[in-house]
Coordinates of C-alpha atoms in Angstrom, one line a residue:
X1 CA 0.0 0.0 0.0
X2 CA 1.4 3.2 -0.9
X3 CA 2.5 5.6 2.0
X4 CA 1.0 9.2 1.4
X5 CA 2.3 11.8 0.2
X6 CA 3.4 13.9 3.6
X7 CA 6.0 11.3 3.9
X8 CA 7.8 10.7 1.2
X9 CA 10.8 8.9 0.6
X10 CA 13.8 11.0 2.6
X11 CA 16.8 9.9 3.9
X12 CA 15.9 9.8 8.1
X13 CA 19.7 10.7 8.3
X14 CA 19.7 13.8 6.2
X15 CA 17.2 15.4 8.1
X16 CA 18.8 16.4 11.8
X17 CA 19.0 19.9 12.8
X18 CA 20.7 21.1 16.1
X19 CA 18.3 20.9 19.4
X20 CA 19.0 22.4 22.5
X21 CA 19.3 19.5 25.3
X22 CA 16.7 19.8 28.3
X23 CA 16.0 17.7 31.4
X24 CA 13.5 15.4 31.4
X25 CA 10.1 16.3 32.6
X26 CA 7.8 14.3 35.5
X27 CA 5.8 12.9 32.1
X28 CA 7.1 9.5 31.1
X29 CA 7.3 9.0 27.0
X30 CA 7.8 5.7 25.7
X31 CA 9.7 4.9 22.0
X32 CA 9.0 1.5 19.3
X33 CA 10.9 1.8 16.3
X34 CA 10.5 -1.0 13.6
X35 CA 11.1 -1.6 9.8
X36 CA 7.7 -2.2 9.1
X37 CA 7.1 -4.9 5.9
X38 CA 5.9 -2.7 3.0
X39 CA 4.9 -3.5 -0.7
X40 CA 7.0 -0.8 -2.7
X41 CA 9.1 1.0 -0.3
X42 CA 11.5 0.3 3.5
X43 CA 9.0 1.9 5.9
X44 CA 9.9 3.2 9.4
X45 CA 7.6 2.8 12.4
X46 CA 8.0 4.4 15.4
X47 CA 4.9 4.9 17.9
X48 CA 4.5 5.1 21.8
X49 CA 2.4 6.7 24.3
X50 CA 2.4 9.4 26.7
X51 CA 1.8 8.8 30.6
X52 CA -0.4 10.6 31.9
X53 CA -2.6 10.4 28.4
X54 CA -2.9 13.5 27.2
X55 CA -4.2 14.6 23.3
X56 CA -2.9 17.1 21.0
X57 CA 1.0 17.5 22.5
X58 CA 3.2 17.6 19.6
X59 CA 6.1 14.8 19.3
X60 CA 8.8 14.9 17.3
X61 CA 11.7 12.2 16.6
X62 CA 15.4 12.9 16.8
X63 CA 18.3 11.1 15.7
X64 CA 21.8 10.8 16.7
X65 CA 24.2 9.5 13.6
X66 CA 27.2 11.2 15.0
X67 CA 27.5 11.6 18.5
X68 CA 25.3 14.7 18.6
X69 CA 21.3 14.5 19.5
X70 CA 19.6 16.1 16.4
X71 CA 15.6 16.9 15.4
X72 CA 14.2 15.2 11.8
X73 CA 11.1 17.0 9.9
X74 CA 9.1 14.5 11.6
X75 CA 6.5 14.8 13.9
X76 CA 2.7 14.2 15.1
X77 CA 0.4 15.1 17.6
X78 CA -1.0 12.7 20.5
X79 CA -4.5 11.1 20.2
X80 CA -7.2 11.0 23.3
X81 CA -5.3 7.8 24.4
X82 CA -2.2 9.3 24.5
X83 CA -1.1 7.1 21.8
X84 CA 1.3 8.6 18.9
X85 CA 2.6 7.1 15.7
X86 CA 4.9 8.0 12.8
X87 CA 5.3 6.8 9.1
X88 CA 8.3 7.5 7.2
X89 CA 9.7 6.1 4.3
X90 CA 13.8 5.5 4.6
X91 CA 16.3 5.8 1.5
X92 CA 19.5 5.4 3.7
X93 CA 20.3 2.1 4.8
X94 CA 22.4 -0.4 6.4
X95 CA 23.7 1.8 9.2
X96 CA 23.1 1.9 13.0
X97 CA 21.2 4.9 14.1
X98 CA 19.3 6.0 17.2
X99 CA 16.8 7.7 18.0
X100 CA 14.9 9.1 20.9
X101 CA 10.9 11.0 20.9
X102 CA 10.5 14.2 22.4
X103 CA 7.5 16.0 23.8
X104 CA 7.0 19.1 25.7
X105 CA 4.5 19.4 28.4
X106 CA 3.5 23.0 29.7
X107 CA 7.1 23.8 28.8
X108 CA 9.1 21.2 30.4
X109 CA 10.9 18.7 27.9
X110 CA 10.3 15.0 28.1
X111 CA 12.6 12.2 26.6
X112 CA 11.7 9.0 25.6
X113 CA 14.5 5.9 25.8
X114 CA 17.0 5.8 22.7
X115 CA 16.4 3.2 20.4
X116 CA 18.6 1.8 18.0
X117 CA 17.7 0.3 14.2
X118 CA 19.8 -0.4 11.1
X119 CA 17.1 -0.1 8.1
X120 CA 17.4 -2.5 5.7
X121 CA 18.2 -1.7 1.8
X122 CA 16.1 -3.7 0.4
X123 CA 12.2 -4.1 0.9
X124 CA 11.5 -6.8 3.2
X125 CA 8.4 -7.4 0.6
X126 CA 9.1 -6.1 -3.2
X127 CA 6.2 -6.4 -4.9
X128 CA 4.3 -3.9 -7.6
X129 CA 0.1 -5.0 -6.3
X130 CA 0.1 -4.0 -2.3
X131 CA -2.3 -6.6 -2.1
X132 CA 0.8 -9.0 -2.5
X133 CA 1.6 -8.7 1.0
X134 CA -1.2 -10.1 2.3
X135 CA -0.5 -13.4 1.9
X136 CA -2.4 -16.2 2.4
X137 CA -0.3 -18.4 4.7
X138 CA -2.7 -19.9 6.7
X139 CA -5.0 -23.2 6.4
X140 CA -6.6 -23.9 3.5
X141 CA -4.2 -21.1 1.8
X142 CA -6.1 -18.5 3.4
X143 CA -5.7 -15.3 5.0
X144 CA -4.2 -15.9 8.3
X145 CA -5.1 -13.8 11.7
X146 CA -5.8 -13.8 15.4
X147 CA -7.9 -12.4 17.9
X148 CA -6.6 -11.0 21.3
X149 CA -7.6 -9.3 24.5
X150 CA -6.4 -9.3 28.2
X151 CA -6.0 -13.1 28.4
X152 CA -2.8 -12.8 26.3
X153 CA -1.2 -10.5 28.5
X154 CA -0.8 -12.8 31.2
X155 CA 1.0 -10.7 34.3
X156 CA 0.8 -7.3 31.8
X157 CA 3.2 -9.4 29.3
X158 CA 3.7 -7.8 25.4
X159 CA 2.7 -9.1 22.2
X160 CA 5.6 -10.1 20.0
X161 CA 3.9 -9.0 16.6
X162 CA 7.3 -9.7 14.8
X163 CA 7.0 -13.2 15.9
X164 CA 3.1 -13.6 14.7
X165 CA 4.0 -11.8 10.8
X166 CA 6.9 -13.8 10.7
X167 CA 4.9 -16.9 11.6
X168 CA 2.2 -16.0 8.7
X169 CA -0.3 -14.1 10.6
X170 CA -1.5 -11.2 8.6
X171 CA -4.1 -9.7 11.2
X172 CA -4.8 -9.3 14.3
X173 CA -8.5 -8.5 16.0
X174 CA -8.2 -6.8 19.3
X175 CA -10.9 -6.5 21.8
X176 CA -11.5 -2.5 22.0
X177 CA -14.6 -2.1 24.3
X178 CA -16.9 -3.9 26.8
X179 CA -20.1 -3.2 28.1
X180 CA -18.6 -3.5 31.8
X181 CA -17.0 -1.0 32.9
X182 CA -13.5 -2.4 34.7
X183 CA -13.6 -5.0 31.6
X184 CA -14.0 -2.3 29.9
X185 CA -10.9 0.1 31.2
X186 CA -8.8 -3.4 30.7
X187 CA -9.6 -3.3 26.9
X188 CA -8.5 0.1 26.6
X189 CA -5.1 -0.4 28.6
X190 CA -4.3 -3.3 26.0
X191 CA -5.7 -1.7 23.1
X192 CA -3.2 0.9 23.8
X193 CA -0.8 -1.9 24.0
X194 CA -1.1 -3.7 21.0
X195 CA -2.4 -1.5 18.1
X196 CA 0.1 0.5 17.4
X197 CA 2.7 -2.5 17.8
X198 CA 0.6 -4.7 15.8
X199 CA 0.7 -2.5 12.7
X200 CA 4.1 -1.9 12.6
X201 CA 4.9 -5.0 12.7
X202 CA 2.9 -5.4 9.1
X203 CA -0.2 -6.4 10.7
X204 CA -3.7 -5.4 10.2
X205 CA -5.5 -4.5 13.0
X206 CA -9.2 -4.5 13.8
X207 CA -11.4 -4.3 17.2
X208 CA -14.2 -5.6 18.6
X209 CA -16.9 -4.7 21.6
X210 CA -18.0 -7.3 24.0
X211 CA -21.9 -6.6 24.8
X212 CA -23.8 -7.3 27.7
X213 CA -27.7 -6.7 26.7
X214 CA -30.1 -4.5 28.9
X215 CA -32.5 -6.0 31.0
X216 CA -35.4 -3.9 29.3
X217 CA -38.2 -5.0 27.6
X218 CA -39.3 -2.2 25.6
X219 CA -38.3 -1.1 22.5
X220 CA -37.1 2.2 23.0
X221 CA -35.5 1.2 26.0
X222 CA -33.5 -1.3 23.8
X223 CA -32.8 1.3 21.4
X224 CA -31.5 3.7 24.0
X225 CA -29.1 1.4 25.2
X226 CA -27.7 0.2 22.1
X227 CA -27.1 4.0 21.1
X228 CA -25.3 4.7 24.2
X229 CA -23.1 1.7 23.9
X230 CA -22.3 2.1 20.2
X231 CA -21.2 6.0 21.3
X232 CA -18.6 3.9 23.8
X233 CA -17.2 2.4 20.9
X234 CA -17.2 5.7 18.8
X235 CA -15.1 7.0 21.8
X236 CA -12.9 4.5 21.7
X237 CA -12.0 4.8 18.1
X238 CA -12.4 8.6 18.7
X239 CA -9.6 8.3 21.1
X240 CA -6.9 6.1 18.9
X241 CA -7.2 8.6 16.1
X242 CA -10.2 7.0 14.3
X243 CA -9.6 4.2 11.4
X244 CA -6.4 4.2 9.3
X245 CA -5.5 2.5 5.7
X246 CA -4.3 -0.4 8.3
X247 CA -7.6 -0.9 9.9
X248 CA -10.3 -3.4 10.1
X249 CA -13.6 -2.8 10.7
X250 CA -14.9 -2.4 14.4
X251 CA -16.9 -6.0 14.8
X252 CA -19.8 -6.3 17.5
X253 CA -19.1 -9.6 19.6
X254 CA -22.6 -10.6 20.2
X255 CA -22.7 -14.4 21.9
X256 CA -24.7 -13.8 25.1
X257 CA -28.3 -13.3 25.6
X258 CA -28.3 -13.3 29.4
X259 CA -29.6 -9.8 30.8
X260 CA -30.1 -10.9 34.7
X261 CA -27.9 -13.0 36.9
X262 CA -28.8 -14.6 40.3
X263 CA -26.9 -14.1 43.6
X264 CA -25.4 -18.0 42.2
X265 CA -24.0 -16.4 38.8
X266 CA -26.9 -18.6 37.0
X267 CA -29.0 -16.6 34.7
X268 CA -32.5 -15.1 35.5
X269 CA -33.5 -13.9 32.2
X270 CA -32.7 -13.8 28.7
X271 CA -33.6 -11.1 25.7
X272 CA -36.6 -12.3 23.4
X273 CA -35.4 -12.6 19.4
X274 CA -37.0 -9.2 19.0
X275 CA -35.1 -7.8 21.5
X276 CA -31.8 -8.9 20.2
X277 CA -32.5 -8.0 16.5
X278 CA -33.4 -5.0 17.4
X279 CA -30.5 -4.1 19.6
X280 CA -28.1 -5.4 16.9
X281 CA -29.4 -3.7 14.2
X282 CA -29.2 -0.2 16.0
X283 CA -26.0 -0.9 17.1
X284 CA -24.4 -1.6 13.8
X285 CA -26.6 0.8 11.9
X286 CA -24.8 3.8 14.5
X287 CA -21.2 2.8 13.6
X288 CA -21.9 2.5 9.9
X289 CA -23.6 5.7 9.2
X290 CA -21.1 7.6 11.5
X291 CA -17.6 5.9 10.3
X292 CA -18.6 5.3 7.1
X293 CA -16.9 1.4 7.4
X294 CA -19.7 -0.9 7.6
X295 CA -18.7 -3.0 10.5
X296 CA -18.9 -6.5 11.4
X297 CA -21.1 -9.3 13.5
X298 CA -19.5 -11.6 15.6
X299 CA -21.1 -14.6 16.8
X300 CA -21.9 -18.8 16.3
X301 CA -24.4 -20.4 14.3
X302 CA -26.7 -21.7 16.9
X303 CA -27.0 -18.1 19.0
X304 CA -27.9 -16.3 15.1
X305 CA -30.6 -18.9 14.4
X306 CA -32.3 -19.4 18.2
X307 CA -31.9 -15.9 19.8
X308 CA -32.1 -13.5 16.5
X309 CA -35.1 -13.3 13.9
X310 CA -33.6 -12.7 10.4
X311 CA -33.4 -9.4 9.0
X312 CA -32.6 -8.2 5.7
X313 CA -31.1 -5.4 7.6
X314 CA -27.9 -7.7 9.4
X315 CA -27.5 -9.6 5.9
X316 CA -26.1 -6.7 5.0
X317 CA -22.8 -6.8 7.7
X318 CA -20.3 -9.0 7.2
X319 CA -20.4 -12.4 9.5
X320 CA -17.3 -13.6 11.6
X321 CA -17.9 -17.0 12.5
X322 CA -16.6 -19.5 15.3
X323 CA -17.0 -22.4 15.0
X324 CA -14.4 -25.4 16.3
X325 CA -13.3 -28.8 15.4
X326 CA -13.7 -28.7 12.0
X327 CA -10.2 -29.0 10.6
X328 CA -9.6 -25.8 8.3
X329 CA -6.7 -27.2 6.4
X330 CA -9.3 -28.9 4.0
X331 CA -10.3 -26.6 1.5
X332 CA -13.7 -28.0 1.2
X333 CA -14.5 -27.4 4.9
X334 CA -16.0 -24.5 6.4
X335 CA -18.3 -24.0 9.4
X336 CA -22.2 -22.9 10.1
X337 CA -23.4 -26.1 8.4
X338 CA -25.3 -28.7 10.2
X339 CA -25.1 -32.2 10.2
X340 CA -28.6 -32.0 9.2
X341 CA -30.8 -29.5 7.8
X342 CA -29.9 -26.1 8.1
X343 CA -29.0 -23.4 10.6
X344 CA -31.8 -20.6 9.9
X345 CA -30.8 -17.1 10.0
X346 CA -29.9 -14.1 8.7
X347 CA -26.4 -15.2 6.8
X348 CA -28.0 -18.7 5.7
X349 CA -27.5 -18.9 2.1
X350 CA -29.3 -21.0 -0.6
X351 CA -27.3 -24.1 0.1
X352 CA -27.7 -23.9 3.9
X353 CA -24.0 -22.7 3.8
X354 CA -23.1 -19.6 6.2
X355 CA -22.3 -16.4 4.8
X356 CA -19.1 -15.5 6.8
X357 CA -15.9 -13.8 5.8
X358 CA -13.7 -14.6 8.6
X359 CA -13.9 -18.1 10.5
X360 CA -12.3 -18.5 14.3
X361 CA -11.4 -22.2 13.7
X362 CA -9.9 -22.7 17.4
X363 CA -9.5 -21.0 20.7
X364 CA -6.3 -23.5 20.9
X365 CA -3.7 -21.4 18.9
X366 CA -0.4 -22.3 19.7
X367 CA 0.0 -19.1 21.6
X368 CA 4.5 -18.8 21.8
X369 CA 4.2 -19.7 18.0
X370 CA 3.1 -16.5 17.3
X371 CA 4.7 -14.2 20.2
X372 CA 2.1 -14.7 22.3
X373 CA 2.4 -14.6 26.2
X374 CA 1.2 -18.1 27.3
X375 CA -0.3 -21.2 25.7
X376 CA -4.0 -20.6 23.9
X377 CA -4.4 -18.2 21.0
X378 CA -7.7 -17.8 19.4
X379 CA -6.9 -18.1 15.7
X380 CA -8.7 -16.7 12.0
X381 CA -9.1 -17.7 8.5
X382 CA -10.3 -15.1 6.0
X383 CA -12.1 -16.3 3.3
X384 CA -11.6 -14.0 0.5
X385 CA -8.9 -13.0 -1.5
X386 CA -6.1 -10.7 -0.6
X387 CA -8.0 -7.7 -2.6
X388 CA -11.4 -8.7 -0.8
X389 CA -9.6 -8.4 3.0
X390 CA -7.8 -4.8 1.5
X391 CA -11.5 -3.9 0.8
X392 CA -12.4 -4.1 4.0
X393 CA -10.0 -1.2 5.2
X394 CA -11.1 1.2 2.6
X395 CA -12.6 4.9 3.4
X396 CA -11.0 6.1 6.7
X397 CA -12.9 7.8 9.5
X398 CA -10.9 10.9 11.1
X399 CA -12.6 12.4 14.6
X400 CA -13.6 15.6 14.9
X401 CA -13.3 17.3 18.2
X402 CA -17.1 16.4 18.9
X403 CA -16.4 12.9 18.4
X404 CA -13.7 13.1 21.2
X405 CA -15.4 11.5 24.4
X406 CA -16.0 14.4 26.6
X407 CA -14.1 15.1 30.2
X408 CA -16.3 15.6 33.2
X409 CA -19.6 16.2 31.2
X410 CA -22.4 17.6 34.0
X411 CA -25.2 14.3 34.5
X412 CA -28.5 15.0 35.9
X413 CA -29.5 11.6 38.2
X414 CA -33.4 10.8 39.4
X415 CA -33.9 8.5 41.8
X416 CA -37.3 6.8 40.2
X417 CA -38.5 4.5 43.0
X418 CA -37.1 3.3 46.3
X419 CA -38.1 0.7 48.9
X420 CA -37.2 0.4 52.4
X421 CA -39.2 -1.8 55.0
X422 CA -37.6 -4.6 57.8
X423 CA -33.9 -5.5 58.3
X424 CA -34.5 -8.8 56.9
X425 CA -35.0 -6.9 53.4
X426 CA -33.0 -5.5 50.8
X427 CA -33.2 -1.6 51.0
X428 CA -33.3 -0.5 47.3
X429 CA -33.4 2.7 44.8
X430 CA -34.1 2.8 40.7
X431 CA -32.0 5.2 39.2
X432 CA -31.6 6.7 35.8
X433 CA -28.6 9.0 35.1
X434 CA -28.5 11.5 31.8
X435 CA -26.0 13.4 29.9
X436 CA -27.3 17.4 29.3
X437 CA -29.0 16.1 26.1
X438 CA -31.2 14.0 28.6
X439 CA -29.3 10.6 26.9
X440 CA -28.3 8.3 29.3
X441 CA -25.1 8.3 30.8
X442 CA -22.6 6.0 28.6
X443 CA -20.3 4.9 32.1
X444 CA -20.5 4.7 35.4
X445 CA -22.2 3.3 38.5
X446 CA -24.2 4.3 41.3
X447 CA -23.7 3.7 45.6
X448 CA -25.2 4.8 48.5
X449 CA -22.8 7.0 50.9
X450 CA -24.5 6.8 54.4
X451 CA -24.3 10.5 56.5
X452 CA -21.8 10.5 58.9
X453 CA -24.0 10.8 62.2
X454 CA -26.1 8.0 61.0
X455 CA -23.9 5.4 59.4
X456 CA -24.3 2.1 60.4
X457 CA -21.1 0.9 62.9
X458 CA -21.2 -2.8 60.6
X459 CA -21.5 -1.5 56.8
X460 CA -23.8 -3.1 54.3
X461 CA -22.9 -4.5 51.2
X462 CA -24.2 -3.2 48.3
X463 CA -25.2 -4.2 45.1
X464 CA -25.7 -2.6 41.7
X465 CA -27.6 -4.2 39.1
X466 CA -27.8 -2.7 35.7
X467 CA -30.8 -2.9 33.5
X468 CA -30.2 -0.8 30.8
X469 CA -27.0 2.1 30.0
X470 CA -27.8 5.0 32.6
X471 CA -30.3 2.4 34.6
X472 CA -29.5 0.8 37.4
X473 CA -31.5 -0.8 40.7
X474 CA -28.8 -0.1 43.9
X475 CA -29.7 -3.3 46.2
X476 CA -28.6 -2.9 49.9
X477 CA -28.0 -5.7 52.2
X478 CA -27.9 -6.2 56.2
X479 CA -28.9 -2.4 57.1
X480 CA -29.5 -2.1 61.1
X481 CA -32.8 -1.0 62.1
X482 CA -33.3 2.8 62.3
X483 CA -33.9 5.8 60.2
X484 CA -30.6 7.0 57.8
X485 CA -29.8 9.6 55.7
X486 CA -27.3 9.9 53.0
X487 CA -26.7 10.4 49.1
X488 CA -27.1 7.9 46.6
X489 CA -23.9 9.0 44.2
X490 CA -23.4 8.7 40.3
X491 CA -19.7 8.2 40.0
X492 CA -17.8 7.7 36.5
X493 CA -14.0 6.3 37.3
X494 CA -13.3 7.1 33.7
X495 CA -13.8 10.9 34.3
X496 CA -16.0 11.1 30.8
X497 CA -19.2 11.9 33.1
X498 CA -19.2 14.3 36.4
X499 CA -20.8 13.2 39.3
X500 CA -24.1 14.1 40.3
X501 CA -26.3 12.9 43.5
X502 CA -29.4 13.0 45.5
X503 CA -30.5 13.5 48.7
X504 CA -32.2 9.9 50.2
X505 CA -34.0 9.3 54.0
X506 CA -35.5 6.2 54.6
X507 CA -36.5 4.3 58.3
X508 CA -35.5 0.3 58.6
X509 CA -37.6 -1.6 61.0
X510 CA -36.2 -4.7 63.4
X511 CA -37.6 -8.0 61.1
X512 CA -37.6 -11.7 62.1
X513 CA -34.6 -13.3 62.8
X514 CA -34.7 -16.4 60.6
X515 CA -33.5 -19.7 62.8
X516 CA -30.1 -21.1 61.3
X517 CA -30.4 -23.9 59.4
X518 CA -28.1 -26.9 60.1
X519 CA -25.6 -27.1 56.7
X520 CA -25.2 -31.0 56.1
X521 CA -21.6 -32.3 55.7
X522 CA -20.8 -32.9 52.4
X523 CA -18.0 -35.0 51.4
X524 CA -15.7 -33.1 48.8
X525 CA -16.1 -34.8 45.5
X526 CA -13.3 -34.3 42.8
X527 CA -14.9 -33.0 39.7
X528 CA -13.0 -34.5 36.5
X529 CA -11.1 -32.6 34.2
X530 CA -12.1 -31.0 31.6
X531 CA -9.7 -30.6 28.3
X532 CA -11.1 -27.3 26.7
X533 CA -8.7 -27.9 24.1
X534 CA -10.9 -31.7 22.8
X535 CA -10.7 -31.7 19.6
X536 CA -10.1 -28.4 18.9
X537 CA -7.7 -27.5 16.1
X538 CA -3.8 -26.7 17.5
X539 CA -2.3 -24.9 15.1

């Protein structure tokens, strides 16, 4: 793929003009430099971050050739994420150099570590069709890729992308988002993590959002919540810069129907069809009008044909399959087909054959094959051709500052019902949270902060159960008898909404005192093991 015209080809080494040299700042700056495999020309990487994250501080590279620290022409600003990168295109080779980033924050000077790379003369691809380096190394000859998130960064461990292209891996999906909030701040450290490194290690790089579904039945309640969570995702793309020429599509990882849990982890409730068709198509139908990329659907064939009605309106996104145990490496194979009949839904096509582009063939990857911090690795076929997957990263999508997700935005909360009676009941209060354009809140969770003159001496555990984004019902167990005051608080750990409160009194009456039931003895019984990996594919 051809680099743009604002770098072109210039000798890294020709470009240093004297710098003054200034202490380091508090602000810690971090440096990758790689040769990054290119179809026509020897491409330079170099990306890092900036800690605390902070957007818009200009970075610029220096080099040092000859003993003396010295600024190149090349520079960039930092995203939301406080992620940077930089593309150049080399024409002077085979010779040692380093190189440090610098960055000034409120006028103090901030170093990153010197790194040191000899660029290569020669392309390490040469090819006239950039679709050439996308090459179809994995089973069946097809496009090769993975799919990662916090499980392979066991102990905060790094990705080796070098190892992964050089073992025939051509892209990488990375989770981006979840629904959760602390699953969801995990995403985003890792994202951070692995993007940049990904791509310039020749990779292409796409994302994905884990969704939990609201525990609402109506449909504009549905609607509302898939709006707000597709505007997390917008963030978060917001916040990385938005898509590149090196980018996937965002896909929506959509495998779980449960919307209430008991007190044992089993489920309570699941969406209807409706519901789940509904939420999906809203969803997807948000990203695509605002990014321009029509994004993709992640699930397996039984979930798409027994909790989602077909809809000529998810036909239209492109399907990533999983499906396991069926060994990829035959040509002839591919998943979504029954042993009898068909699966029914909306990617079935006339032969009872699944529509997908991209097939997860095992969660038991080889995981130190392909740099990967310990032993499973979720792996990817494509099922195009190389000019198919380079379709997929066309039109790029650059934020504007309104697309930036906002710092401290002023929430309005209403407390819509409450319930307080005997100790031997749960003390609870419905609460809805909204941004100033009366949309729910996108993050964030709610607690009750007792006064201090009437606090209970033993505190209560609490418990906050979401229905829907902005929705939650705050349950509070073992409060004393007596009459309390206090605030029930909207807090947002991510700092995108400000906190907001209000005022609650409520009296607790002395209840029964159930009699303890005697607990039988059970003898421990060993439960076998399980191999997750049976039958699976290990690649």
């Amino acid at each position: 793929m051809k680099i743009s015209a604002a770098i072109t080809a210039i000798a890294l080494t020709l470009l240093l003009v004297d710098v003054p040299q200034v202490q380091a700042a508090a602000s810690s700056l971090t440096l990758s430099v790689r040769q990054t495999p290119s179809a026509t020309d020897s491409v330079v990487t170099f990306y890092g971050t900036i800690k605390p994250a902070r957007s818009g501080l200009s970075v610029k590279i220096q080099g040092n050739a000859s003993g003396t620290w010295k600024s190149t022409r090349f520079t960039t600003k930092t995203t939301k994420a406080g992620t940077w990168k930089i593309v150049a295109v080399a024409t002077s080779f085979d010779t040692p150099i380093k190189y440090r980033a610098q960055i000034s924050v409120a006028g103090k000077i901030t170093n990153s570590p010197t790194r040191t790379i000899t660029i290569k003369k020669l392309p390490e691809i040469s090819a006239i069709d950039a679709s050439l380096i996308v090459e179809s190394f994995g089973p069946g000859s097809r496009i090769h890729g993975a799919d990662v998130s916090r499980w392979q960064h066991p102990n905060d461990k790094q990705i080796d992308f070098s190892v992964a292209y050089a073992s025939g891996l051509r892209f990488v999906m990375i989770k981006a988002s979840d629904t959760r909030d602390e699953a969801d701040a995990l995403a985003l450290k890792y994202l951070i993590m692995d993007h940049a490194a990904a791509q310039a290690a020749g990779l292409y790089t796409g994302f994905y959002h884990y969704t939990i579904l609201p525990d609402v039945s109506d449909s504009a309640g549905i609607v509302r919540d898939a709006t707000a969570q597709a505007q997390k995702v917008l963030w978060r793309l917001a916040a990385i810069g938005g898509y590149t020429e090196k980018d996937l599509p965002y896909a929506l990882d959509l495998e779980n129907k449960c919307v209430r849990l008991s007190s044992s982890g089993a489920c309570q409730k699941y969406a209807t069809r409706a519901a789940v068709t509904l939420w999906a198509e809203t969803f997807l139908g948000i990203l695509k009008e605002k990014t321009g990329r029509t994004p993709i659907i992640y699930s397996y064939s039984s979930f798409l044909e027994s909790s989602m009605n077909k809809s000529a309106k998810l036909s239209q996104y492109p399907l990533w399959l999983a499906q396991y145990a069926i060994d990829p490496f035959n040509p002839i194979n591919q998943p979504g087909i029954k042993a009898g009949g068909c699966y029914v839904h909306s990617w079935t096509g006339a032969n009872c054959d699944s529509q997908w582009i991209i097939w997860q063939y095992t969660s038991c990857g080889i995981a130190p094959k392909y740099g990967v911090p310990g032993t499973r690795l979720d792996l990817n076929i494509f099922r195009g051709s190389a000019s198919d997957f380079l379709n997929l990263s066309k039109d790029s999508w650059a934020p504007e500052l309104v697309d930036l997700m906002p710092n401290n935005e002023p929430t309005q909360m209403v407390i819509n019902a409450q319930s307080a009676s005997t100790t031997n009941k749960l003390v609870t209060f419905k609460t809805s949270v909204t941004r100033p354009d009366s949309t729910p809140v996108v993050t964030g969770a709610v607690k009750l902060v007792f006064d201090a003159a009437t606090a209970p001496k033993i505190r209560p555990v609490q418990t906050v159960l979401r229905a829907t984004s902005g929705e939650w019902t705050l349950a509070i167990k073992g409060v004393p008898a007596g009459t309390y005051t206090g605030n029930v608080v909207y807090t947002d750990v991510s700092k995108t909404h400000a906190q907001s409160s209000q005022p609650v009194t409520f009296t607790v009456a002395q209840g029964s005192t159930p009699s303890p039931r005697p607990v039988p003895t059970k003898k421990p019984t060993k439960k076998p093991s399980v191999d997750g990996c049976a039958n699976q594919i290990k690649n």
